Every structure is written in structure tokens, then in C-alpha cells.
CSV table of C-alpha atoms in Angstrom, one decimal:
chain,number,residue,atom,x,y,z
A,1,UNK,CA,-130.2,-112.4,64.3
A,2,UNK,CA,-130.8,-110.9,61.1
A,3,UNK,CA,-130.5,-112.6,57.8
A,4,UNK,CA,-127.9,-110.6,55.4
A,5,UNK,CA,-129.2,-110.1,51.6
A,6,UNK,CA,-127.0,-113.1,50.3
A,7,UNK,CA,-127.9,-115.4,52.9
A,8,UNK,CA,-131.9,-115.0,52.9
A,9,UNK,CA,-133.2,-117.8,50.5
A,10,UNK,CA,-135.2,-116.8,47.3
A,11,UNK,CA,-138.9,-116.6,46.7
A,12,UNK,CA,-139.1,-119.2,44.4
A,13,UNK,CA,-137.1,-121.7,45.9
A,14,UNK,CA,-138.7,-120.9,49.1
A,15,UNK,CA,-142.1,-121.5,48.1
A,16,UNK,CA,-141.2,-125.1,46.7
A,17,UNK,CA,-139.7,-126.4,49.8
A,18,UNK,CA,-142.8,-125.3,51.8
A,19,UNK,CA,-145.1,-126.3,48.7
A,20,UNK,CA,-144.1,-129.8,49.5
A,21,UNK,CA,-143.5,-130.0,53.1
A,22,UNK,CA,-145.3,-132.7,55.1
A,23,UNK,CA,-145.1,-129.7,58.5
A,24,UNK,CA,-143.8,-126.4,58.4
A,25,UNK,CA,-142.3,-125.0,61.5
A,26,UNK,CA,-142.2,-121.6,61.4
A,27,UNK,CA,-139.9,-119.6,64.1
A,28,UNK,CA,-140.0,-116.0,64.1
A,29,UNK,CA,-137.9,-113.3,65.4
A,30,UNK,CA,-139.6,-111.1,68.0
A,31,UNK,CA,-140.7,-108.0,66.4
A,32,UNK,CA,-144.1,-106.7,64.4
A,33,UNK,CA,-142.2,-107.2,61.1
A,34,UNK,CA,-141.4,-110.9,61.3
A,35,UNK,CA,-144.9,-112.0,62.7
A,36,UNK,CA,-146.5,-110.3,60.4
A,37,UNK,CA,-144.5,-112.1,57.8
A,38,UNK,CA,-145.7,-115.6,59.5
A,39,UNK,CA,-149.2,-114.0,60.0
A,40,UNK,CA,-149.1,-113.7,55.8
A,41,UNK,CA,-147.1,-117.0,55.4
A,42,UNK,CA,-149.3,-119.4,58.0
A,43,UNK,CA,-152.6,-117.9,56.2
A,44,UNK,CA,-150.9,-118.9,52.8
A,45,UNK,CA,-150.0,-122.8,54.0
A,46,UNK,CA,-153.2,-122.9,55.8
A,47,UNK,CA,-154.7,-122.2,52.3
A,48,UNK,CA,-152.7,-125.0,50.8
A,49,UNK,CA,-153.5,-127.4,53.5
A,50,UNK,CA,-149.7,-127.8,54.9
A,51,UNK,CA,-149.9,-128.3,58.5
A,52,UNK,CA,-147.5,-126.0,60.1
A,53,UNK,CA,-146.6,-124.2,63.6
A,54,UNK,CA,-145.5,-120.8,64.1
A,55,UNK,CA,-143.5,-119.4,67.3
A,56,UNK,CA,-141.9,-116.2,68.0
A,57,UNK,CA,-138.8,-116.9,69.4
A,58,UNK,CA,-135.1,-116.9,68.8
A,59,UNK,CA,-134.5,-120.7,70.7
A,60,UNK,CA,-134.4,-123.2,68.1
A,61,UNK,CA,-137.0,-126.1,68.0
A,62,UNK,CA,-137.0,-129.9,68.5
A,63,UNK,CA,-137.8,-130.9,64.6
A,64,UNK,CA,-138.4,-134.4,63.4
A,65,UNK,CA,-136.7,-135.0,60.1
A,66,UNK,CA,-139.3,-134.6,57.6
A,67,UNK,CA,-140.3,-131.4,59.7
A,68,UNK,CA,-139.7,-128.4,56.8
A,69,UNK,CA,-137.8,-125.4,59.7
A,70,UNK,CA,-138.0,-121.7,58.4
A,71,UNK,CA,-136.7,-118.4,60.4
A,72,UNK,CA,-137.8,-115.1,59.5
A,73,UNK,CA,-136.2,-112.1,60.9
A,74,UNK,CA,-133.6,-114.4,62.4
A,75,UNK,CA,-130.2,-116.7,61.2
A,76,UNK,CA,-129.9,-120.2,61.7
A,77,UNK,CA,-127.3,-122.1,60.1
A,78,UNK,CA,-129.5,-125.3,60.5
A,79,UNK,CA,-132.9,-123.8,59.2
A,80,UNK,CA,-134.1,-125.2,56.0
A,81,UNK,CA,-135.3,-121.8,54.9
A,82,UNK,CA,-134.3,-117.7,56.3
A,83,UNK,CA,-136.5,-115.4,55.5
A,84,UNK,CA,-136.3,-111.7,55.6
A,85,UNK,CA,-139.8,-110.6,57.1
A,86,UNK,CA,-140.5,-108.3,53.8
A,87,UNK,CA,-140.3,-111.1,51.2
A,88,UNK,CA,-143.0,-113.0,52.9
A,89,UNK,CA,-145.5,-111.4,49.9
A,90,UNK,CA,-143.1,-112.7,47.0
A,91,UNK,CA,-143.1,-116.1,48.8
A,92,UNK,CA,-147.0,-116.6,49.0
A,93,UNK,CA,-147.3,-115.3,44.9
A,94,UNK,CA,-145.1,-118.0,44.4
A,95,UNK,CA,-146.9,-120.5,46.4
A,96,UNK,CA,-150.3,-119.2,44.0
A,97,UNK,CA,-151.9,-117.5,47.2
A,98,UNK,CA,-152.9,-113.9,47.2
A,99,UNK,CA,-151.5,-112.5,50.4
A,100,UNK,CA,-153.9,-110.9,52.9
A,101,UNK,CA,-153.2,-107.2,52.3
A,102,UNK,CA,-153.7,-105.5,56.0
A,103,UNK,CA,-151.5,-108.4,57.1
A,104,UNK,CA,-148.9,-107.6,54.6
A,105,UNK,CA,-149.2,-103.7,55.3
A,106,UNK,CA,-148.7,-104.0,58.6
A,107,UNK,CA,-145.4,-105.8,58.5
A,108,UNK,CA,-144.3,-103.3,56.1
A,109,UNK,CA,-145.4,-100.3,58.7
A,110,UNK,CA,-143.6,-102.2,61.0
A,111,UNK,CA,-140.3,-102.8,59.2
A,112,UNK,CA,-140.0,-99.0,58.3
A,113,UNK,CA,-141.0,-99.6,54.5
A,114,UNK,CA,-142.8,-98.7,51.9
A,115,UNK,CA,-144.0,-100.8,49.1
A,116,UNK,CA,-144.9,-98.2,46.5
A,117,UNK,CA,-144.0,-100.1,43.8
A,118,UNK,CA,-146.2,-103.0,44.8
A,119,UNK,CA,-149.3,-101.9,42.4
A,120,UNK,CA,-150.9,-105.9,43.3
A,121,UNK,CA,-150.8,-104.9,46.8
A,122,UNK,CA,-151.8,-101.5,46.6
A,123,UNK,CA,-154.7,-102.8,44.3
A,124,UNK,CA,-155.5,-105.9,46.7
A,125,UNK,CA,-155.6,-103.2,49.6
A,126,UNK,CA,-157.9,-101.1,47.8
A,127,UNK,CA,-160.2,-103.4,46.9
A,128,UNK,CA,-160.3,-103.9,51.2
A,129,UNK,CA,-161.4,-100.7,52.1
A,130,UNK,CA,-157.6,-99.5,53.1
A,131,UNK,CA,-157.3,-95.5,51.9
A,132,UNK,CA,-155.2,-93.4,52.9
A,133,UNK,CA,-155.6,-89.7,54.7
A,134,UNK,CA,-155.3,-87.2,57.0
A,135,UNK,CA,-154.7,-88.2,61.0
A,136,UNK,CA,-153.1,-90.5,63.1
A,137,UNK,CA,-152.0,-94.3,63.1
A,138,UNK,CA,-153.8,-95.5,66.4
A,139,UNK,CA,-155.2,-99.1,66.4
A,140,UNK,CA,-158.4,-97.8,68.2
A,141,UNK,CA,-161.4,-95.5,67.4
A,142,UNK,CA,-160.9,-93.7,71.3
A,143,UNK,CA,-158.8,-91.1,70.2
A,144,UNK,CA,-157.3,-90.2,73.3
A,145,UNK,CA,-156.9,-94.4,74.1
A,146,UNK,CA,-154.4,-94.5,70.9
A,147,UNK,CA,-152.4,-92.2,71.6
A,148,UNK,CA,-151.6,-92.7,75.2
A,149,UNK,CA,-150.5,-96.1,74.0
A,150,UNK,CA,-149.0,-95.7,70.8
A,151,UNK,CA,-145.2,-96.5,71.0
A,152,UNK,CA,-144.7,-94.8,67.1
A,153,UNK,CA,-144.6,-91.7,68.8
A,154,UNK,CA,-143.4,-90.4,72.7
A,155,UNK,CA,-145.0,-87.3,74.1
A,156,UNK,CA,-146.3,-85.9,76.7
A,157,UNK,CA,-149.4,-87.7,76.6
A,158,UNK,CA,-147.8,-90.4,76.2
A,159,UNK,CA,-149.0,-93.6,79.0
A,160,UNK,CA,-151.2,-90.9,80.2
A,161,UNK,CA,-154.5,-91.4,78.4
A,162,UNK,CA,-156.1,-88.5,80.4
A,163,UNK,CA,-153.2,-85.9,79.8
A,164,UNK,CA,-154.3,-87.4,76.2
A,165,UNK,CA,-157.6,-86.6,76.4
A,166,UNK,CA,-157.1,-82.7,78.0
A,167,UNK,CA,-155.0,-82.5,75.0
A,168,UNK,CA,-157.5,-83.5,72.5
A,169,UNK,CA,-160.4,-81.1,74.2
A,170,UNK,CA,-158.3,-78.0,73.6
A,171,UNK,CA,-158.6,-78.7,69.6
A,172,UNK,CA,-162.5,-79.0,70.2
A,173,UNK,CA,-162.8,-82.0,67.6
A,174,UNK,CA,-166.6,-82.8,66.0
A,175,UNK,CA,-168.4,-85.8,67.6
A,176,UNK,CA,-167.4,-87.5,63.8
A,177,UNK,CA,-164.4,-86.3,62.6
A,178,UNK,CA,-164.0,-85.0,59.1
A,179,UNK,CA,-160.9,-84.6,57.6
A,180,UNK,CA,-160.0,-80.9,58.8
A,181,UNK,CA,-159.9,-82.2,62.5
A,182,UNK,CA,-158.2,-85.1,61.7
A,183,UNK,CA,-155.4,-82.8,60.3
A,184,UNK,CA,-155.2,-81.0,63.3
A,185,UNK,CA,-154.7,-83.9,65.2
A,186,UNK,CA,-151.8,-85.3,63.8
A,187,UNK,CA,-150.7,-81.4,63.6
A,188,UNK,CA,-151.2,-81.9,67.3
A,189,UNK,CA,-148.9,-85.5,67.8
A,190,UNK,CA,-146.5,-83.6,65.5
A,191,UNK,CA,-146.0,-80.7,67.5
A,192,UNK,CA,-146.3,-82.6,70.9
A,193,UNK,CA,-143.5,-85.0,69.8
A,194,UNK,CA,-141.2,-82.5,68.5
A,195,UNK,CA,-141.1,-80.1,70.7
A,196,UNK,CA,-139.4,-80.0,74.2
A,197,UNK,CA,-136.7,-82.3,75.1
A,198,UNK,CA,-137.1,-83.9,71.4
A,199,UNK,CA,-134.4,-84.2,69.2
A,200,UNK,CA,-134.0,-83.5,65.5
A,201,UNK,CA,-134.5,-87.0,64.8
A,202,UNK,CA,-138.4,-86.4,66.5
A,203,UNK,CA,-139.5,-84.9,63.1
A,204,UNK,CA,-138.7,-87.5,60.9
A,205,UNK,CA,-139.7,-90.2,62.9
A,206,UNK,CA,-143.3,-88.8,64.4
A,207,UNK,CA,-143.7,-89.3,60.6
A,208,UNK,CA,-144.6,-93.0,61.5
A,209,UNK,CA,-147.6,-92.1,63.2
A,210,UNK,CA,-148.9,-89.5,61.1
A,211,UNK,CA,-151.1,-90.1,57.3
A,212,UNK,CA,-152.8,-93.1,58.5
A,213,UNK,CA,-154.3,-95.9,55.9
A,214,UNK,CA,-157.7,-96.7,57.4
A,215,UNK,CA,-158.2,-100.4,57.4
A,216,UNK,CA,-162.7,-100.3,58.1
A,217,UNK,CA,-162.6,-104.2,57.6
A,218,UNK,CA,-159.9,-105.0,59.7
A,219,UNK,CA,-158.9,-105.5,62.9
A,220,UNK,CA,-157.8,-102.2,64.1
A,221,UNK,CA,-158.9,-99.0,62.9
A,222,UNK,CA,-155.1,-98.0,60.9
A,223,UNK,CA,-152.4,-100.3,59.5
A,224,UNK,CA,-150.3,-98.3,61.4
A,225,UNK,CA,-152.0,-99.2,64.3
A,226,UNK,CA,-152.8,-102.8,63.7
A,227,UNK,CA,-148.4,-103.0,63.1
A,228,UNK,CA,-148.1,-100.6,66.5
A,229,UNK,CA,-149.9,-103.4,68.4
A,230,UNK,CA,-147.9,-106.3,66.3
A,231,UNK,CA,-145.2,-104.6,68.1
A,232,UNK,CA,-145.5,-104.4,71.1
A,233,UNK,CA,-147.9,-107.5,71.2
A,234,UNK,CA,-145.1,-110.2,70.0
A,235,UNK,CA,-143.1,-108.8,73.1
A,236,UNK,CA,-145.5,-109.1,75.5
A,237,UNK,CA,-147.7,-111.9,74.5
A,238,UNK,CA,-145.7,-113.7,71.9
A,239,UNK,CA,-148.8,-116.3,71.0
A,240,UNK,CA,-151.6,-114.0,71.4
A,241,UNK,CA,-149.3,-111.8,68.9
A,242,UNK,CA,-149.0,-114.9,66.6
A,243,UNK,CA,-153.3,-115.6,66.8
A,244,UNK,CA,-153.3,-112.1,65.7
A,245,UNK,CA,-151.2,-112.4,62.6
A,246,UNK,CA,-153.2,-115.2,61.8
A,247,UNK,CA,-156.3,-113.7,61.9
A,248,UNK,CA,-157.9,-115.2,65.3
A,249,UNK,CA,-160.3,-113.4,67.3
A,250,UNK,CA,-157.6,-112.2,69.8
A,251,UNK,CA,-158.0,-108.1,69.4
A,252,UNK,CA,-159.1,-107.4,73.3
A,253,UNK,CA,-156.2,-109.6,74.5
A,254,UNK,CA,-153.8,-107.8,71.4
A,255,UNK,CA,-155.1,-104.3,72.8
A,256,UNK,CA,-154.4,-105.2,76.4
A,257,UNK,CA,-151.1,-106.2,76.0
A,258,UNK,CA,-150.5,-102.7,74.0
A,259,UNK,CA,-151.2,-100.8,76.5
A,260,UNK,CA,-149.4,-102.8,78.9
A,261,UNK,CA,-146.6,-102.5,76.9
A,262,UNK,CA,-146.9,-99.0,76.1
A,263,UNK,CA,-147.5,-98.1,80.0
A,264,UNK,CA,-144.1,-99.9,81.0
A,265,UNK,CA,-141.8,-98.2,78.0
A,266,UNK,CA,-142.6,-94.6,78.1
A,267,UNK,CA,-142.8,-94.9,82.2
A,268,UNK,CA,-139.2,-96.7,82.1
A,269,UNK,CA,-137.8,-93.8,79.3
A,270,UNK,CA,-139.5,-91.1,81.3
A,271,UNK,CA,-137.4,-92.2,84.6
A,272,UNK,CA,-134.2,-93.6,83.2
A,273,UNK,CA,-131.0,-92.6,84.4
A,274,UNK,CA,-129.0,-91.4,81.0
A,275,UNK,CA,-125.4,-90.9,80.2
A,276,UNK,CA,-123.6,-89.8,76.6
A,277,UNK,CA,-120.8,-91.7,75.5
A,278,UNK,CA,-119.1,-90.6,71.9
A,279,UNK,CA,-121.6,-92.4,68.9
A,280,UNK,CA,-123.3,-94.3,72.1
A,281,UNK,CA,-126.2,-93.1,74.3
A,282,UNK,CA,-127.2,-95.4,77.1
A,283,UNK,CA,-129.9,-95.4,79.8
A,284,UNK,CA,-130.8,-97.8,82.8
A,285,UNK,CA,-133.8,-98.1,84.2
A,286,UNK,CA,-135.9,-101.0,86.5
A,287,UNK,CA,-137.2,-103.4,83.2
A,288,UNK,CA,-135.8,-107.0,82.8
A,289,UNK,CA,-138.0,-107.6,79.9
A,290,UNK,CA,-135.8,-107.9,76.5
A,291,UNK,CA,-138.6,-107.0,74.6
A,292,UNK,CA,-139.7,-103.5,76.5
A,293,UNK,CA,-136.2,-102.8,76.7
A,294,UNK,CA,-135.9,-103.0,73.1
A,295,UNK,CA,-138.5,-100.7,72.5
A,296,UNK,CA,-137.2,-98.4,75.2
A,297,UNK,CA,-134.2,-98.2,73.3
A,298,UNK,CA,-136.1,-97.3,70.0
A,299,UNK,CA,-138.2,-94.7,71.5
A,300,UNK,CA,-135.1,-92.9,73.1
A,301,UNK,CA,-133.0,-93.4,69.5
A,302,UNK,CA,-136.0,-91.8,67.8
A,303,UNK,CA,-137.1,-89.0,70.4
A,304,UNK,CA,-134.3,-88.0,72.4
A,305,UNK,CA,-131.1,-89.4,72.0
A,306,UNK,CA,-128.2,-87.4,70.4
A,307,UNK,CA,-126.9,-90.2,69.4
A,308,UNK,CA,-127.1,-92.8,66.2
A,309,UNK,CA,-127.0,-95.7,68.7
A,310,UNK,CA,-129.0,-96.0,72.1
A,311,UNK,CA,-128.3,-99.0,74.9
A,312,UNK,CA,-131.2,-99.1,77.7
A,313,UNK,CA,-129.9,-101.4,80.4
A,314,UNK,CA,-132.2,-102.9,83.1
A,315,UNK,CA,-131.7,-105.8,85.1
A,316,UNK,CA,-130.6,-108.8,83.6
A,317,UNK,CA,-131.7,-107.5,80.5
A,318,UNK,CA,-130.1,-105.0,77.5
A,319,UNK,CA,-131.1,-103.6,74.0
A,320,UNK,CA,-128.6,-102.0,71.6
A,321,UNK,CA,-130.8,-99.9,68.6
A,322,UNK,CA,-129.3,-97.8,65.9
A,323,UNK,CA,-130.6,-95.6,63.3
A,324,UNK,CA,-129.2,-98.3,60.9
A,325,UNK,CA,-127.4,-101.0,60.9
A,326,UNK,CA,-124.5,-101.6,62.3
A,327,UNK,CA,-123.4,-104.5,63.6
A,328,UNK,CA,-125.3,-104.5,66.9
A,329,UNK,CA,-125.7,-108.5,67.0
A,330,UNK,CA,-122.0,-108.9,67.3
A,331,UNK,CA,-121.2,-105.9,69.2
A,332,UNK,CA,-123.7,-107.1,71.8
A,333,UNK,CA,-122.4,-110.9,71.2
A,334,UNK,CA,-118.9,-109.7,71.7
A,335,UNK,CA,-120.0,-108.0,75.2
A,336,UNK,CA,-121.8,-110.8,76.5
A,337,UNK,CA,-118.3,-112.9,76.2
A,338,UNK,CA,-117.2,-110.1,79.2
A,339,UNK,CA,-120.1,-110.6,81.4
A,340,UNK,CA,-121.1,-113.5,83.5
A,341,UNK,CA,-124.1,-115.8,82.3
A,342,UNK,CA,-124.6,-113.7,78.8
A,343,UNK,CA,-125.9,-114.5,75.9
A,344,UNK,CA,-127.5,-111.8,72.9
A,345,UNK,CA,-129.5,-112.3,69.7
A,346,UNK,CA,-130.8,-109.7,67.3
A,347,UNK,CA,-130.1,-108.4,64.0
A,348,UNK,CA,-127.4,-105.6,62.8
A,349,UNK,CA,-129.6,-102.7,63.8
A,350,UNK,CA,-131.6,-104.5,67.1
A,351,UNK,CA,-130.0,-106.7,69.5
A,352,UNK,CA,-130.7,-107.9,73.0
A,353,UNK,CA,-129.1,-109.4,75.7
A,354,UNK,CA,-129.9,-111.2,78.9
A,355,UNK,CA,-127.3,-111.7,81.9
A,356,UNK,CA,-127.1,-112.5,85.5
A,357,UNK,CA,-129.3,-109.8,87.3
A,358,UNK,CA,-126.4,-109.3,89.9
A,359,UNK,CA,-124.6,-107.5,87.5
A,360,UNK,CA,-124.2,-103.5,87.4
A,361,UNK,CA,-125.4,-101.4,84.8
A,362,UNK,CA,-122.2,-99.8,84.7
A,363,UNK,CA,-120.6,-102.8,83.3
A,364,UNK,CA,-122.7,-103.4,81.3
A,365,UNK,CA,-122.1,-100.1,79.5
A,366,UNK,CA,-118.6,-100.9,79.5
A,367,UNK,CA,-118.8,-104.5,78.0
A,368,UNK,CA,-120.7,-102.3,74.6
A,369,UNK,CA,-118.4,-99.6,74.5
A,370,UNK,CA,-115.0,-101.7,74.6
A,371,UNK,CA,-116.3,-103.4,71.8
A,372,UNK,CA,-117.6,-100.3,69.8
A,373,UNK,CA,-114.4,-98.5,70.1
């Protein structure tokens, strides 16, 4: 569950508690955003020396008593600190540790922010290599490999790496790209994820994947990219997701559970049954993974649903997304209390649900929209 502005705890005092804790346990909701944020918080204590243990998960912990228990991305009335995934930089500047700046990027990429008025971080980023220009936010150099499996964007290409590539001969792109071919391939993307059965929303969000920051001594080749593969990586592979953030050698096992998760998504949105309820837009398709189903609900809320709020419903499994929020983690709370073995977590604009499998999708849809009405 998100953390709510007046409940997140500040900077300053944040940093002290985890200044002096003896062992930091660090639970994380599941989303690029929030393990990012551990990514830049775990660097920070491992700096300092405090021993400490991240996982990305919304089930609470067994703690001893002198264990120091922080959330980010997620509420807990018994943590010692909640954390909102974008104050993790404020945090580590108090604890006297400059925060890794691709690290910190990507969580911002992956929150939907911009830190413009963060001149240290622009300045740190800078001083990394990271500049910004024309093209496309893809975590690899293979082209036609990024955007297959991007999940920023969803187009035709999209899970199809050699539709991708067919796509990519017809611009007849230089061996090394210069900057007039990388222009015309995010005029491609653009045009590819617009068009069709987009919606108006298409435009503004391809806008995710498009004016990359190249990041030559990171990870991936684009923040945009390295947050893409956050993503999807924390809900496939929550730990490999967490080495990641941490900066462990885990980018072939990162990559691979991309394109896993990119492969299962657009192939589930591409074949889901749809209906259109008033300010409610649900599909159902074969997925009992929260996490896919989460970003199957994203995808559809940004490329082709008419409306602000999207439920995809497979078995067992539900995600309620909105284009802002909205009370989703109660709404979704509120249904579970009508279907049998149901429990949800999230935040106000991204919940999820799990229930017995033996359930219909039908009801499902129901339980949402009787509490939406």
C-alpha cells in the first residue's frame, strides 16, 4: 500500500534511525520505483557499514527487537520507518552519502518523474557519462531486442523481436547510429504506438520511451531502460531485481527476466477478452501472476483503454491501475471482502489482488464495480 504525504516519515529523521541501527530490514513494494529506492538506500548503508537486508515484498518480516524495519512504496502501521520510493535521494544526503545517480534516475523513470530541479543529481549524473538525446529508452544496444521487450511502449512489434527487426530495416539505419537515425527511430516507436487501435492517451505516454539519457558506464545502455527492466525484473525475479539495484553482476539474469516478462504481458493484452464499464475498463486473460497482471493493466490504461481505470483479471490473480490515484487499494480491499480466499495490497493508483482460482472473472468484475459505484 502506498504511503500518503503525511504519513511518509522525513528525511532527516529517517536518516538518524538508520544512522544508528544495529540491522536494517528493508521491505519493498514490488515495482521499479521502490527497488530502486532500496538499490540507492542499501548502497548508502553499505557505505556506512550498517548491516541490512532488503526484500521486495508486501508480507511483513519476522524482526528481532533491535532489528531497525523500513517500507518503501508500501504502509505498515508497525514499520519503524515508510518511505515514499522518491525520497530515497534526500534520505542518503542526510545520511552524508552521495547517492549513485543511474540508480537514482532510474527510480525516478520508473515513478513517472522528473527531477529537474535536482541540479546535485543532474550534476552527479553528468559527471557519469548520462546525456541526454535523440532515440529510444531500450536497456540493450540490439535495437530490434529493446524494443520487442520494452513494456514503456506496446506496438506492433511489440514480443515480436523479428516483426521488430522488419520494422527497423525499412528506416535503413547506419551500422553506428548518429543522431538523425536515432530520431527516426523513436519517430518510428511514436508512430507505431499511436496509431491503430491506440488511444489518445498512446501519445502522451509513448513519451516514456522516447529522448533517452544514455547511461555508457552503466548497466544498461538508457536510464529508461535500466528502470524498464527494474520493472518488470522485481515482478518476475524479485531478488535478482534487488542484486540489480544493488549493483551486483546480475544483468543477463535482469535481461532474461525482461523479456520473459515482456513476452507474457503484451501476449496476454494482445488476447484478452475486454469489456467497458462506465469510468472502468476490464480485461481477462490466462495470467495468475500479480505482477504481469499489473503491468497488463498499465499497458492497456496507457495504450488502449478508453477509460481512466483498467482491471485485467486472470486466474486467481487481479490488477486495478488508473491514470491517477484513486483509491484503488481500498476499492480492491473492499472487493476482496465479497470473494472467497481474497486478499489485495497496492497503493491508491496500483493494487492487486489474489483469490481462489475457482472463481469467475465475471465476479470478479463485479466485486470492483459495486465498490466503485
Amino acid at each position: 500500500m502506498s504511503v500518503s504525504p503525511a504519513e511518509q516519515t522525513p528525511a532527516a529523521d529517517a536518516a538518524a534511525t538508520l544512522r544508528e541501527a544495529t540491522f536494517v530490514r528493508l521491505r519493498v513494494h514490488g515495482s521499479g520505483a521502490a527497488v530502486a529506492a532500496a538499490g540507492v538506500v542499501g548502497r548508502a548503508l553499505r557505505t556506512l557499514d550498517v548491516p541490512f537486508r532488503i526484500r521486495a515484498t508486501d508480507d511483513p518480516d519476522t524482526v528481532a527487537n533491535d532489528d531497525v524495519v523500513a517500507v518503501i512504496g508500501l504502509s505498515d502501521a508497525d514499520a519503524d520507518l515508510e518511505l515514499d520510493p522518491t525520497d530515497a535521494v534526500s534520505v542518503v544526503r542526510e545520511l552524508g552519502v552521495d547517492p549513485d545517480p543511474v540508480v537514482a534516475l532510474a527510480g525516478f523513470h520508473a515513478a513517472g518523474e522528473t527531477p529537474d530541479d535536482d541540479t546535485e543529481l543532474a550534476g552527479a549524473a553528468a559527471d557519469a557519462g548520462v546525456e541526454a538525446g535523440p532515440g529510444v529508452a531500450v536497456p540493450t544496444g540490439d535495437l530490434a531486442d529493446g524494443l520487442a521487450h520494452s513494456t514503456l511502449v506496446h506496438a506492433p512489434f511489440s514480443a515480436d523481436r523479428e516483426r521488430a527487426q522488419a520494422t527497423l530495416a525499412e528506416l535503413s539505419l547506419p551500422a553506428e547510429l548518429d543522431a538523425d537515425a536515432r530520431r527516426r527511430v523513436a519517430s518510428l516507436v511514436a508512430i507505431d504506438a499511436t496509431g491503430g487501435e491506440a488511444t489518445a492517451r498512446a501519445a502522451t505516454a509513448v513519451e516514456r520511451a522516447l529522448g533517452p539519457e544514455t547511461t555508457p558506464n552503466g548497466p544498461f545502455e538508457t536510464v529508461g531502460g535500466f528502470a524498464d527492466v527494474l520493472d518488470a525484473t522485481v515482478r518476475e525475479s524479485p531478488g535478482t531485481a534487488v542484486a540489480l539495484a544493488l549493483g551486483h553482476d546480475v544483468r543477463d539474469a535482469a535481461l532474461d527476466a525482461w523479456r520473459d516478462h515482456a513476452q507474457a504481458t503484451h501476449a496476454a493484452l494482445r488476447e484478452a477478452t475486454t469489456g467497458r464499464y462506465e469510468r472502468l475498463y476490464a480485461l481477462s486473460c490466462d495470467l495468475s501472476s500479480p505482477g504481469r497482471l499489473a503491468t497488463v493493466a498499465r499497458l492497456a490504461r496507457d495504450f488502449r483503454s478508453p477509460e481512466p481505470t483498467v482491471l485485467a483479471v486472470g486466474v486467481g490473480a487481479a490488477a486495478l491501475v488508473s491514470t491517477g490515484p484513486a483509491g484503488l487499494d481500498e476499492d480492491l480491499a473492499a472487493a476482496a471482502s465479497d470473494l472467497p480466499d481474497a486478499s489485495a495490497t497496492g497503493s491508491p493508483s496500483e493494487a492487486t489482488m489474489t483469490f481462489d482460482s475457482a472463481a469467475e472473472p465475471s465476479d470478479v468484475v463485479a466485486a470492483v464495480r459495486e465498490v466503485r459505484r
